[in-house]
């Protein structure tokens, strides 16, 4: 036993912690310190402790992940057992990594994520479900009153008419509705009446006499969810008999944002305990203890059967050899994290966002959280296009061959999009006359095809670009001036079609929603030229029938937010993402240059947006509008995208203080997660019949649970190395 164990230790001491060839200077010092601690053995250690510590080091090495932007690193060695204590070192051979385990990495603070991320996501889902669902749906007043009168985001208004022999007609208009006509709320109120009112936005109430003698008064008020209010209409005798209107609170409203607060605290609490556990696991004694407990049988078997000798000189072998894959480690982790963040938010808002209006798409002009994610996804797709095509061109691949792959992938995306948005399985067979043609994946496929073709047509591999003083500051822009000319021509086309194309019964350059907007002058002009082009080329039956504008603006015309004209600006935002990819390549490993250019682009696009919108929602030259994919929408969302990418790149790829978890996992399997969440939206456990449909709490719990499940699924698939790529 002693002889074999000594031979084992002598073989192990021939290896070095970091080999001399190809040493990476960016290797984190905390990893080396943690490994050095494993070698510090008191003189009273037993033989089994020595071997356990070495076996533990073997498993620590198996889960070490290399930084994504440093390429292949020299692996760590587990030698230095006997000679380490005498202060002698020898250079050894490099460890090879198991091909099937090359993607494991350390989590935050340098701790293994394999078992802990799974527990983290599972506990998160369970706690969100329990806490949000158990949150009180109403804090004041009897629930039967609310159940009998109100729906979600509504309040109850009692109208008290103290005018003698006069009946009242009450009209309303939401602040969210720009230049809208007043809509009837309740008619012919003689003495007392009641009605439900919208609690999402501030309202203006207009009271008229039923007899038609004119307006009596107006009241501007912000109602709160499930509150009870009284509107008193009376004659003020001290003011020459002028009619006055006043609103009082009969029953305090609920705090409808309580479920969000609970969910936030759950996220915060679990994150805190996760990081605390990570810090504890950095302690050497704890890591040794856990490593021994994780594989006690295998450790004892190796010692007792005297099989501790490596299989070859200078090579630590256990269950095969290790090969380091440089492809996985060269991948920019920040890109997948950014994509996963956008996709996770997209899943959440598509599932309902807890029923909150700010988690849904804006009715027309302006932005909500739901309006951010699709352009971000398009932006990061453009970044990935450049990184992918540049790599293939550098390898010498034919441009025509690459274009064939791009065309095939675009066709697949388009067909998958058709299948996803035209399910209709609950309403019988789908009619060809009602087949929707455009959609999210269809927009992505056309954008991908256009931007990739533009890149293949004019691009050169990055290493072919001269780095002289002339090109140094703007080389990532000047070299690609033909591409910029094409993009400017495309944007000029969008502007000309939008503002100069004649649309029947509509003014030129109309950007409004139609319906009751613009005081009802253009009810059938929804979307202006964009809507008109879709109706002419696709047909009214083949475009989206329920646009967001019909909720507030009462529109009746179909309108597709992923229509043909908006695809032009989708190409523009993808090209700006392509520009981010050029910055990554041209200034590779020069982090200050990358961060500085991201910041400059963000500021520049922000200034352009401020000019186009005049820093207002509705009064600018070109308002920010997701339905139109307006120019200001493109510049604003690109501004946000550059800044967000700057932050994520700094945290994930530069400082390595965040691994991108949990957003990294759905970002690695984006097509599968998107298609899956669309197909299984109405299946358990992603949705169920709610006990309280008026409660934001249960809606939020359901939507957060469904989103967490998809993140968990993407994590499991990542660990099993299952990726859906087309």
XYZ file of C-alpha atoms in Angstrom:
726
model
C 0.000 0.000 0.000
C 2.765 2.452 0.985
C 4.775 1.659 -2.150
C 1.852 2.109 -4.521
C 0.719 5.285 -2.802
C 4.249 6.712 -2.947
C 4.468 5.883 -6.650
C 1.147 7.612 -7.182
C 2.320 10.738 -5.423
C 5.620 10.745 -7.332
C 3.753 10.571 -10.631
C 1.462 13.379 -9.608
C 4.292 15.672 -8.523
C 5.636 15.731 -12.083
C 2.688 17.929 -13.097
C 2.554 21.698 -12.712
C -0.419 23.823 -11.744
C -0.160 25.883 -14.906
C 2.008 24.785 -17.798
C 4.569 27.143 -19.194
C 3.397 27.049 -22.819
C 0.520 29.295 -23.817
C 0.015 30.569 -20.288
C -2.947 32.932 -20.126
C -2.194 36.072 -18.132
C -5.889 36.718 -17.529
C -6.359 33.571 -15.434
C -8.134 34.674 -12.312
C -6.052 34.772 -9.152
C -8.908 33.616 -6.959
C -8.987 30.246 -8.792
C -5.259 29.761 -8.255
C -5.560 30.710 -4.605
C -8.382 28.228 -4.111
C -6.306 25.471 -5.730
C -3.247 26.366 -3.682
C -5.294 25.987 -0.522
C -6.013 22.397 -1.503
C -2.295 21.623 -1.336
C -1.628 23.117 2.078
C -1.620 19.921 4.117
C -0.660 19.717 7.807
C 2.051 17.214 8.628
C -0.427 15.151 10.622
C -2.555 14.307 7.541
C -3.203 10.627 7.032
C -2.682 8.763 3.791
C -6.412 8.821 3.125
C -6.561 12.597 3.666
C -3.776 13.053 1.137
C -5.551 10.974 -1.446
C -8.972 12.486 -0.717
C -7.561 15.943 -1.171
C -6.038 14.959 -4.504
C -9.232 13.245 -5.637
C -11.200 16.330 -4.559
C -8.902 18.486 -6.671
C -9.671 16.243 -9.626
C -13.384 17.040 -9.335
C -12.719 20.737 -8.787
C -10.747 20.765 -12.035
C -13.595 19.057 -13.872
C -16.034 21.880 -13.139
C -13.668 24.780 -13.790
C -14.861 26.857 -16.730
C -12.561 29.015 -18.786
C -13.417 32.629 -19.568
C -15.172 32.883 -22.948
C -12.846 35.438 -24.509
C -9.466 33.992 -23.607
C -9.309 30.973 -25.865
C -7.747 27.702 -24.841
C -6.068 27.858 -21.446
C -3.497 25.556 -19.972
C -5.290 23.370 -17.492
C -4.440 22.920 -13.860
C -2.443 20.072 -12.478
C -3.054 18.092 -9.383
C 0.596 17.172 -8.637
C 2.626 18.793 -5.850
C 1.712 16.468 -3.055
C 5.010 15.328 -1.521
C 7.479 17.757 -3.181
C 5.084 20.657 -2.546
C 5.758 20.329 1.149
C 9.484 20.572 0.449
C 8.987 23.687 -1.724
C 10.061 22.039 -4.975
C 8.155 22.293 -8.263
C 8.546 20.611 -11.599
C 6.895 21.364 -14.892
C 4.537 18.581 -15.933
C 2.287 17.722 -18.731
C -0.974 19.419 -19.389
C -4.217 17.926 -18.218
C -6.750 17.162 -20.887
C -10.394 17.811 -20.300
C -13.164 15.280 -20.768
C -14.898 16.116 -24.075
C -18.288 15.660 -22.542
C -17.674 17.980 -19.663
C -16.004 20.987 -21.192
C -18.889 23.380 -20.634
C -19.033 23.208 -16.874
C -18.092 26.392 -15.154
C -17.851 28.046 -11.834
C -20.778 30.129 -10.780
C -20.695 33.470 -9.007
C -17.826 33.797 -6.545
C -16.175 30.760 -8.130
C -18.557 27.997 -7.043
C -19.849 25.053 -9.083
C -23.263 25.723 -10.579
C -24.241 22.206 -11.606
C -26.422 21.222 -8.603
C -27.045 24.681 -7.231
C -28.578 26.377 -10.275
C -31.153 23.594 -10.536
C -32.119 23.984 -6.881
C -32.139 27.759 -7.277
C -34.599 27.765 -10.172
C -36.818 25.093 -8.606
C -37.051 26.905 -5.284
C -37.643 30.186 -7.066
C -40.567 28.793 -9.040
C -42.143 27.190 -5.979
C -41.792 30.237 -3.757
C -43.116 32.589 -6.410
C -46.174 30.393 -6.836
C -46.876 30.125 -3.123
C -46.206 33.702 -2.087
C -47.839 35.480 -5.006
C -50.931 33.280 -5.014
C -51.372 33.607 -1.275
C -51.107 37.400 -1.403
C -54.379 39.022 -0.411
C -56.277 39.967 -3.533
C -58.087 42.735 -1.741
C -57.034 44.618 1.333
C -60.162 46.552 2.046
C -63.860 45.988 1.880
C -66.010 42.963 1.122
C -64.939 40.704 -1.718
C -68.515 40.103 -2.859
C -68.886 43.762 -3.833
C -65.770 43.592 -5.959
C -66.723 40.249 -7.470
C -70.170 41.387 -8.494
C -69.175 44.695 -10.083
C -65.528 44.882 -11.048
C -62.894 43.245 -13.174
C -59.145 43.584 -12.981
C -57.914 47.192 -13.290
C -61.322 48.662 -12.575
C -62.807 50.837 -9.851
C -66.426 51.422 -8.828
C -67.910 54.893 -9.283
C -71.198 55.983 -7.691
C -72.834 59.023 -9.287
C -74.978 61.249 -7.074
C -77.088 63.711 -9.049
C -78.466 66.505 -6.852
C -79.737 68.597 -9.748
C -83.499 68.892 -9.748
C -85.348 67.607 -12.789
C -82.099 67.036 -14.670
C -80.705 63.788 -16.042
C -77.002 63.349 -16.635
C -74.968 61.710 -19.372
C -71.405 60.879 -18.335
C -68.602 60.524 -20.892
C -64.983 59.564 -20.386
C -61.591 59.856 -22.101
C -58.311 58.244 -21.067
C -55.099 60.241 -20.856
C -53.510 57.397 -22.792
C -55.767 58.153 -25.758
C -54.252 61.045 -27.737
C -56.763 63.546 -29.183
C -59.668 61.160 -28.716
C -63.383 61.819 -28.708
C -65.235 61.245 -25.453
C -66.941 57.881 -25.101
C -70.245 57.224 -23.266
C -69.839 55.882 -19.746
C -73.359 55.973 -18.314
C -76.539 57.664 -19.575
C -79.644 59.260 -18.094
C -78.630 59.320 -14.451
C -81.580 60.869 -12.633
C -80.582 60.649 -8.975
C -78.086 57.876 -8.299
C -76.177 55.489 -10.499
C -73.043 53.392 -10.537
C -70.589 52.141 -13.119
C -67.154 50.579 -13.439
C -64.325 52.868 -14.548
C -60.846 52.160 -15.863
C -58.096 52.217 -13.227
C -55.046 51.809 -15.480
C -54.654 55.462 -16.478
C -55.970 58.860 -15.465
C -59.394 59.725 -16.868
C -61.287 62.880 -17.707
C -65.019 62.681 -17.001
C -67.376 64.988 -18.872
C -70.923 65.488 -17.581
C -73.633 66.692 -19.937
C -77.324 67.294 -19.492
C -79.439 64.670 -21.201
C -81.693 67.412 -22.506
C -78.759 68.599 -24.630
C -78.297 72.081 -23.171
C -74.533 71.613 -22.938
C -71.641 70.522 -20.789
C -72.017 70.901 -17.026
C -68.502 70.133 -15.791
C -65.329 68.093 -16.267
C -63.331 66.141 -13.698
C -59.805 64.778 -14.156
C -58.991 61.934 -11.778
C -56.806 58.834 -11.368
C -58.864 55.950 -10.026
C -57.191 53.026 -8.304
C -57.983 49.348 -8.632
C -60.992 48.073 -6.646
C -61.557 51.423 -4.976
C -65.079 52.776 -4.428
C -65.625 56.427 -5.343
C -68.527 58.880 -5.402
C -69.061 61.627 -7.958
C -71.200 64.406 -6.469
C -72.976 66.747 -8.874
C -74.628 69.698 -7.171
C -75.443 73.372 -7.550
C -73.180 75.796 -5.731
C -75.574 78.443 -4.442
C -72.753 80.758 -3.362
C -71.341 80.847 -6.918
C -74.364 82.083 -8.872
C -75.817 78.600 -9.116
C -72.819 77.115 -10.931
C -72.781 73.320 -11.161
C -69.828 71.713 -9.362
C -68.491 68.174 -9.589
C -66.338 66.525 -6.926
C -65.050 62.989 -6.379
C -64.701 61.457 -2.922
C -63.331 58.091 -1.790
C -65.894 55.779 -0.210
C -63.635 52.749 0.129
C -59.869 52.757 -0.180
C -58.472 50.920 -3.213
C -56.263 47.864 -3.081
C -52.525 48.083 -3.396
C -52.434 46.252 -6.720
C -48.631 46.276 -6.905
C -48.260 44.108 -3.791
C -47.739 40.877 -5.810
C -44.878 42.567 -7.689
C -43.296 43.566 -4.390
C -43.630 40.024 -3.048
C -42.154 38.525 -6.215
C -39.271 41.002 -6.096
C -38.529 40.143 -2.468
C -38.584 36.437 -3.310
C -36.103 36.990 -6.143
C -33.948 39.144 -3.898
C -34.044 36.683 -1.010
C -33.154 33.644 -3.094
C -30.369 35.554 -4.833
C -28.992 36.594 -1.446
C -28.935 33.041 -0.099
C -27.482 31.786 -3.366
C -24.607 34.266 -3.174
C -24.168 33.557 0.531
C -23.889 29.862 -0.205
C -21.397 30.632 -2.951
C -19.224 32.552 -0.500
C -19.392 29.724 2.019
C -18.355 27.241 -0.650
C -15.201 29.245 -1.266
C -13.940 28.205 2.153
C -11.329 25.491 1.703
C -12.587 23.283 4.502
C -16.136 23.374 3.182
C -15.066 22.522 -0.365
C -12.947 19.594 0.842
C -15.804 18.303 2.972
C -18.330 18.528 0.133
C -15.985 16.884 -2.354
C -15.466 13.964 0.010
C -19.188 13.643 0.635
C -20.105 13.864 -3.050
C -17.982 10.823 -4.011
C -17.148 8.870 -0.820
C -17.564 5.409 -2.358
C -15.326 6.086 -5.353
C -12.648 7.640 -3.148
C -12.541 4.719 -0.733
C -12.562 2.241 -3.627
C -9.550 3.895 -5.208
C -7.614 3.929 -1.962
C -8.550 0.494 -0.726
C -7.894 -1.183 -4.078
C -4.599 0.729 -4.453
C -5.544 2.195 -7.853
C -4.288 5.699 -7.282
C -1.481 5.546 -9.844
C -2.119 7.601 -12.984
C -2.470 5.673 -16.210
C 0.495 7.346 -17.841
C 3.539 9.359 -16.872
C 2.641 12.898 -16.007
C -1.042 12.505 -16.851
C -3.756 12.485 -14.234
C -6.401 10.121 -15.562
C -9.855 9.319 -14.261
C -12.658 8.023 -16.430
C -10.967 9.143 -19.626
C -8.911 12.087 -20.714
C -9.914 15.703 -21.051
C -9.830 17.809 -24.185
C -10.286 21.528 -23.969
C -12.633 22.837 -26.623
C -11.646 26.298 -27.683
C -14.898 27.003 -29.534
C -17.006 27.064 -26.395
C -14.571 29.289 -24.591
C -14.106 31.757 -27.460
C -17.833 32.444 -27.470
C -18.790 35.811 -26.018
C -20.945 34.942 -23.046
C -22.406 38.455 -22.894
C -24.178 37.966 -26.240
C -26.025 34.864 -25.073
C -26.819 36.568 -21.777
C -28.251 39.586 -23.596
C -30.293 37.352 -25.902
C -31.518 35.283 -22.968
C -32.551 38.384 -21.028
C -34.617 39.648 -23.960
C -36.136 36.207 -24.510
C -37.023 35.730 -20.835
C -38.821 39.067 -20.711
C -40.539 38.203 -24.001
C -41.874 34.934 -22.574
C -43.104 36.696 -19.436
C -44.962 39.463 -21.254
C -46.375 37.089 -23.872
C -47.860 35.000 -21.078
C -49.637 38.071 -19.718
C -47.196 39.890 -17.447
C -49.436 39.413 -14.424
C -52.184 41.438 -16.068
C -50.382 44.748 -15.483
C -50.743 47.284 -18.260
C -47.058 48.267 -18.219
C -46.113 44.645 -18.945
C -48.249 44.702 -22.094
C -47.662 46.410 -25.424
C -48.422 50.103 -25.670
C -51.691 50.918 -27.417
C -49.931 53.210 -29.934
C -47.239 55.818 -29.226
C -44.841 55.323 -26.344
C -43.057 52.406 -24.712
C -43.711 49.723 -22.136
C -41.511 46.841 -21.032
C -43.108 44.558 -23.618
C -42.081 46.920 -26.428
C -38.377 46.598 -25.642
C -37.629 42.923 -26.095
C -38.290 42.181 -29.780
C -35.984 44.956 -31.100
C -33.313 43.828 -28.639
C -33.596 40.309 -29.992
C -33.255 41.632 -33.553
C -30.278 43.756 -32.477
C -28.367 40.867 -30.936
C -29.212 38.706 -33.952
C -27.358 41.257 -36.080
C -24.361 41.026 -33.753
C -24.318 37.241 -34.030
C -24.588 37.430 -37.826
C -21.345 39.364 -38.110
C -19.429 37.156 -35.671
C -20.598 34.004 -37.445
C -20.071 35.120 -41.042
C -16.735 36.758 -40.284
C -15.479 33.515 -38.764
C -16.605 31.491 -41.788
C -15.117 33.946 -44.272
C -11.788 33.824 -42.461
C -11.830 30.056 -42.851
C -12.187 30.524 -46.601
C -15.789 29.400 -47.028
C -17.436 30.355 -50.303
C -19.805 33.318 -50.153
C -22.322 31.519 -52.371
C -22.216 28.496 -50.103
C -22.789 30.704 -47.074
C -25.641 32.490 -48.828
C -27.247 29.120 -49.528
C -27.117 28.317 -45.817
C -28.577 31.716 -44.976
C -31.404 31.237 -47.475
C -32.204 27.779 -46.125
C -32.225 28.972 -42.537
C -34.443 31.949 -43.384
C -36.919 29.652 -45.115
C -37.036 27.386 -42.076
C -37.646 30.311 -39.742
C -40.442 31.639 -41.932
C -42.206 28.271 -42.107
C -41.885 27.677 -38.372
C -43.387 31.101 -37.806
C -46.356 30.234 -40.021
C -46.979 27.050 -38.059
C -46.689 28.733 -34.661
C -49.046 31.693 -35.190
C -51.750 29.797 -37.083
C -52.561 27.036 -34.602
C -56.364 27.595 -34.382
C -56.817 24.083 -32.935
C -59.529 25.269 -30.553
C -61.754 26.616 -33.333
C -61.653 23.841 -35.879
C -59.641 23.649 -39.115
C -57.897 26.804 -40.240
C -59.265 28.523 -43.319
C -56.760 29.553 -45.976
C -58.557 32.877 -46.228
C -57.628 33.614 -42.590
C -54.006 32.465 -42.647
C -51.815 35.145 -41.091
C -48.651 35.512 -43.137
C -46.401 37.854 -41.153
C -45.316 37.345 -37.561
C -42.353 37.486 -35.190
C -40.350 34.605 -36.673
C -41.273 35.703 -40.183
C -39.935 39.176 -39.423
C -36.767 37.613 -38.014
C -36.310 35.415 -41.083
C -36.606 38.307 -43.555
C -34.335 40.499 -41.445
C -31.775 37.728 -41.120
C -31.809 37.152 -44.878
C -31.409 40.840 -45.746
C -28.637 41.610 -43.245
C -26.705 38.422 -44.001
C -26.905 39.078 -47.746
C -25.684 42.630 -47.182
C -22.777 41.362 -45.127
C -21.814 38.666 -47.632
C -22.018 41.113 -50.520
C -19.669 43.779 -49.180
C -17.792 42.411 -46.190
C -14.188 41.358 -45.911
C -12.774 39.149 -43.163
C -11.669 41.262 -40.217
C -7.990 40.383 -40.561
C -7.948 41.844 -44.109
C -8.656 45.371 -42.903
C -5.620 47.665 -42.762
C -4.953 49.120 -39.342
C -3.229 52.318 -40.378
C -3.618 55.653 -38.656
C -6.219 56.667 -41.227
C -8.525 53.823 -40.277
C -7.706 53.534 -36.592
C -10.506 55.579 -35.048
C -13.322 54.738 -37.466
C -12.095 51.555 -39.113
C -15.189 49.622 -38.018
C -17.353 52.163 -39.907
C -15.311 53.522 -42.816
C -14.356 50.122 -44.192
C -18.035 49.271 -44.581
C -19.178 52.467 -46.310
C -21.030 50.541 -49.103
C -23.168 48.842 -46.470
C -23.990 52.172 -44.869
C -25.082 53.542 -48.243
C -27.495 50.620 -48.639
C -28.880 51.148 -45.128
C -29.361 54.869 -45.735
C -31.150 54.053 -48.996
C -33.437 51.623 -47.169
C -34.253 54.219 -44.523
C -34.936 56.815 -47.218
C -37.336 54.316 -48.795
C -39.171 53.904 -45.489
C -39.449 57.668 -45.040
C -40.720 58.227 -48.585
C -43.320 55.470 -48.383
C -44.451 56.567 -44.936
C -44.809 60.274 -45.643
C -45.415 60.470 -49.417
C -47.474 57.418 -50.357
C -51.111 58.399 -51.056
C -53.551 56.434 -48.885
C -57.278 56.622 -49.750
C -59.301 58.790 -47.340
C -56.201 59.482 -45.239
C -53.795 62.428 -45.101
C -50.259 61.956 -46.395
C -47.768 61.008 -43.722
C -50.446 59.858 -41.288
C -48.888 58.039 -38.316
C -51.951 57.755 -36.106
C -54.040 54.809 -34.915
C -57.306 55.794 -36.571
C -60.459 54.884 -34.704
C -61.476 57.572 -32.219
C -57.997 59.112 -32.341
C -57.453 62.490 -33.984
C -61.000 63.315 -32.849
C -62.405 60.572 -35.041
C -61.495 62.210 -38.362
C -59.687 59.175 -39.833
C -61.306 56.052 -38.357
C -60.095 53.673 -41.104
C -56.527 54.969 -41.401
C -54.875 52.756 -38.783
C -51.123 52.795 -39.379
C -51.277 55.053 -42.431
C -49.086 53.795 -45.270
C -47.870 50.756 -43.299
C -51.386 49.417 -42.833
C -52.373 50.269 -46.391
C -49.406 48.376 -47.900
C -50.218 45.255 -45.876
C -53.892 45.351 -46.835
C -53.019 45.715 -50.522
C -50.198 43.151 -50.738
C -51.354 40.590 -48.167
C -55.102 41.124 -47.946
C -57.129 42.064 -44.879
C -57.758 38.429 -43.970
C -54.043 37.596 -43.825
C -52.913 40.228 -41.324
C -53.335 40.521 -37.564
C -56.976 41.082 -36.634
C -56.610 42.307 -33.038
C -54.036 45.121 -32.848
C -53.315 46.789 -29.526
C -54.891 50.007 -30.795
C -58.417 48.583 -30.673
C -58.502 48.570 -26.858
C -58.229 52.316 -26.297
C -58.692 53.792 -29.767
C -61.625 51.508 -30.676
C -60.187 50.739 -34.099
C -61.983 48.374 -36.454
C -59.356 47.943 -39.187
C -56.929 44.989 -38.965
C -53.296 45.964 -38.583
C -50.142 43.842 -38.378
C -47.320 45.155 -36.137
C -44.934 42.777 -37.963
C -45.969 44.047 -41.379
C -44.005 44.584 -44.572
C -43.017 48.242 -44.255
C -41.769 47.845 -40.696
C -39.399 45.112 -41.869
C -37.225 47.832 -43.414
C -36.553 49.369 -40.012
C -36.097 45.907 -38.560
C -33.213 45.496 -41.001
C -31.816 48.835 -39.818
C -31.793 47.853 -36.148
C -30.230 44.487 -37.027
C -27.540 46.348 -38.954
C -26.828 48.445 -35.867
C -26.423 45.161 -34.023
C -24.076 44.110 -36.820
C -22.076 47.225 -36.007
C -21.751 46.024 -32.416
C -20.321 42.768 -33.746
C -17.766 44.694 -35.803
C -16.693 46.536 -32.675
C -16.183 43.213 -30.913
C -13.966 41.916 -33.723
C -12.011 45.057 -34.654
C -11.138 45.816 -31.033
C -10.889 42.286 -29.727
C -9.366 42.046 -26.238
C -9.243 45.875 -26.051
C -12.030 46.254 -23.551
C -11.790 50.019 -23.136
C -12.148 50.513 -26.877
C -15.194 48.238 -27.016
C -16.882 49.830 -24.011
C -16.102 53.333 -25.233
C -17.595 52.725 -28.667
C -20.701 51.123 -27.205
C -21.159 54.216 -25.065
C -20.612 56.613 -27.981
C -23.145 54.783 -30.143
C -25.644 54.794 -27.291
C -25.287 58.538 -26.752
C -25.415 59.323 -30.476
C -28.586 57.305 -31.046
C -30.125 58.790 -27.917
C -29.548 62.308 -29.236
C -31.122 61.359 -32.581
C -34.146 59.974 -30.734
C -34.496 63.140 -28.667
C -34.520 65.245 -31.840
C -37.025 63.035 -33.661
C -39.444 62.850 -30.726
C -38.848 66.310 -29.216
C -38.600 64.368 -25.944
C -42.356 63.788 -25.963
C -44.709 60.878 -26.526
C -47.024 62.314 -29.172
C -45.715 65.727 -30.253
C -42.458 64.851 -32.004
C -41.618 64.713 -35.695
C -41.684 60.901 -35.587
C -43.079 59.461 -32.341
C -41.720 56.266 -30.806
C -44.125 53.596 -32.027
C -43.705 49.845 -31.852
C -46.652 49.103 -34.150
C -45.081 51.174 -36.931
C -41.479 50.347 -36.051
C -40.873 54.038 -36.573
C -37.403 55.501 -37.095
C -37.394 56.989 -33.592
C -38.374 53.580 -32.215
C -35.337 52.056 -33.928
C -32.909 54.703 -32.657
C -34.339 54.653 -29.121
C -34.244 50.879 -28.751
C -30.788 50.712 -30.332
C -29.636 53.318 -27.822
C -30.930 51.127 -25.002
C -29.430 48.005 -26.597
C -25.925 49.462 -26.895
C -26.010 50.628 -23.288
C -27.369 47.336 -21.960
C -24.819 45.378 -23.975
C -22.109 47.638 -22.549
C -23.187 46.796 -18.995
C -23.512 43.057 -19.613
C -20.216 42.877 -21.504
C -18.463 44.698 -18.667
C -19.903 42.433 -15.966
C -19.708 39.111 -17.795
C -16.756 39.208 -20.187
C -14.511 41.926 -18.772
C -14.758 41.680 -14.987
C -16.215 38.154 -14.791
C -18.282 39.125 -11.757
C -21.430 37.596 -13.272
C -21.687 34.391 -15.258
C -24.912 35.489 -16.973
C -26.986 32.962 -15.029
C -29.901 32.369 -15.417
C -30.391 34.291 -18.684
C -27.419 32.612 -20.339
C -29.260 29.286 -20.652
C -32.326 30.427 -22.649
C -29.974 32.577 -24.713
C -28.203 29.395 -25.825
C -31.476 27.776 -26.935
C -33.509 30.767 -28.053
C -35.464 29.208 -30.938
C -36.544 26.222 -28.864
C -37.659 28.378 -25.939
C -39.581 30.798 -28.141
C -41.364 28.141 -30.187
C -41.989 26.003 -27.121
C -43.507 28.799 -25.066
C -45.850 29.660 -27.940
C -46.992 26.078 -28.538
C -47.447 25.063 -24.892
C -48.895 28.356 -23.654
C -52.279 26.790 -22.820
C -50.905 23.565 -21.349
C -50.310 22.769 -17.689
C -48.124 23.757 -15.841
C -47.698 26.886 -17.951
C -51.325 27.869 -17.362
C -54.352 26.703 -15.403
C -57.874 27.814 -14.614
C -57.545 30.521 -12.002
C -59.632 30.628 -8.866
C -59.563 34.416 -8.781
C -59.414 35.888 -12.271
C -59.574 39.408 -10.805
C -56.349 38.976 -8.867
C -53.040 40.246 -10.173
C -51.390 37.906 -7.667
C -52.478 34.654 -9.267
C -51.871 35.974 -12.778
C -48.370 37.076 -11.808
C -47.642 33.760 -10.088
C -48.774 31.811 -13.132
C -46.757 33.911 -15.581
C -43.604 33.943 -13.462
C -43.851 30.216 -12.854
C -44.267 29.532 -16.573
C -41.281 31.746 -17.395
C -39.149 30.098 -14.699
C -40.036 26.658 -16.038
C -38.777 27.613 -19.490
C -35.551 28.922 -17.971
C -35.250 25.644 -16.070
C -35.894 23.647 -19.246
C -33.202 25.603 -21.066
C -30.801 24.913 -18.180
C -31.452 21.168 -18.315
C -31.033 21.116 -22.086
C -27.805 23.082 -21.753
C -26.404 20.549 -19.304
C -27.403 17.721 -21.622
C -25.906 19.659 -24.552
C -29.163 19.688 -26.498
C -29.465 22.761 -28.701
C -31.983 23.401 -31.456
C -30.191 25.135 -34.289
C -31.594 25.701 -37.738
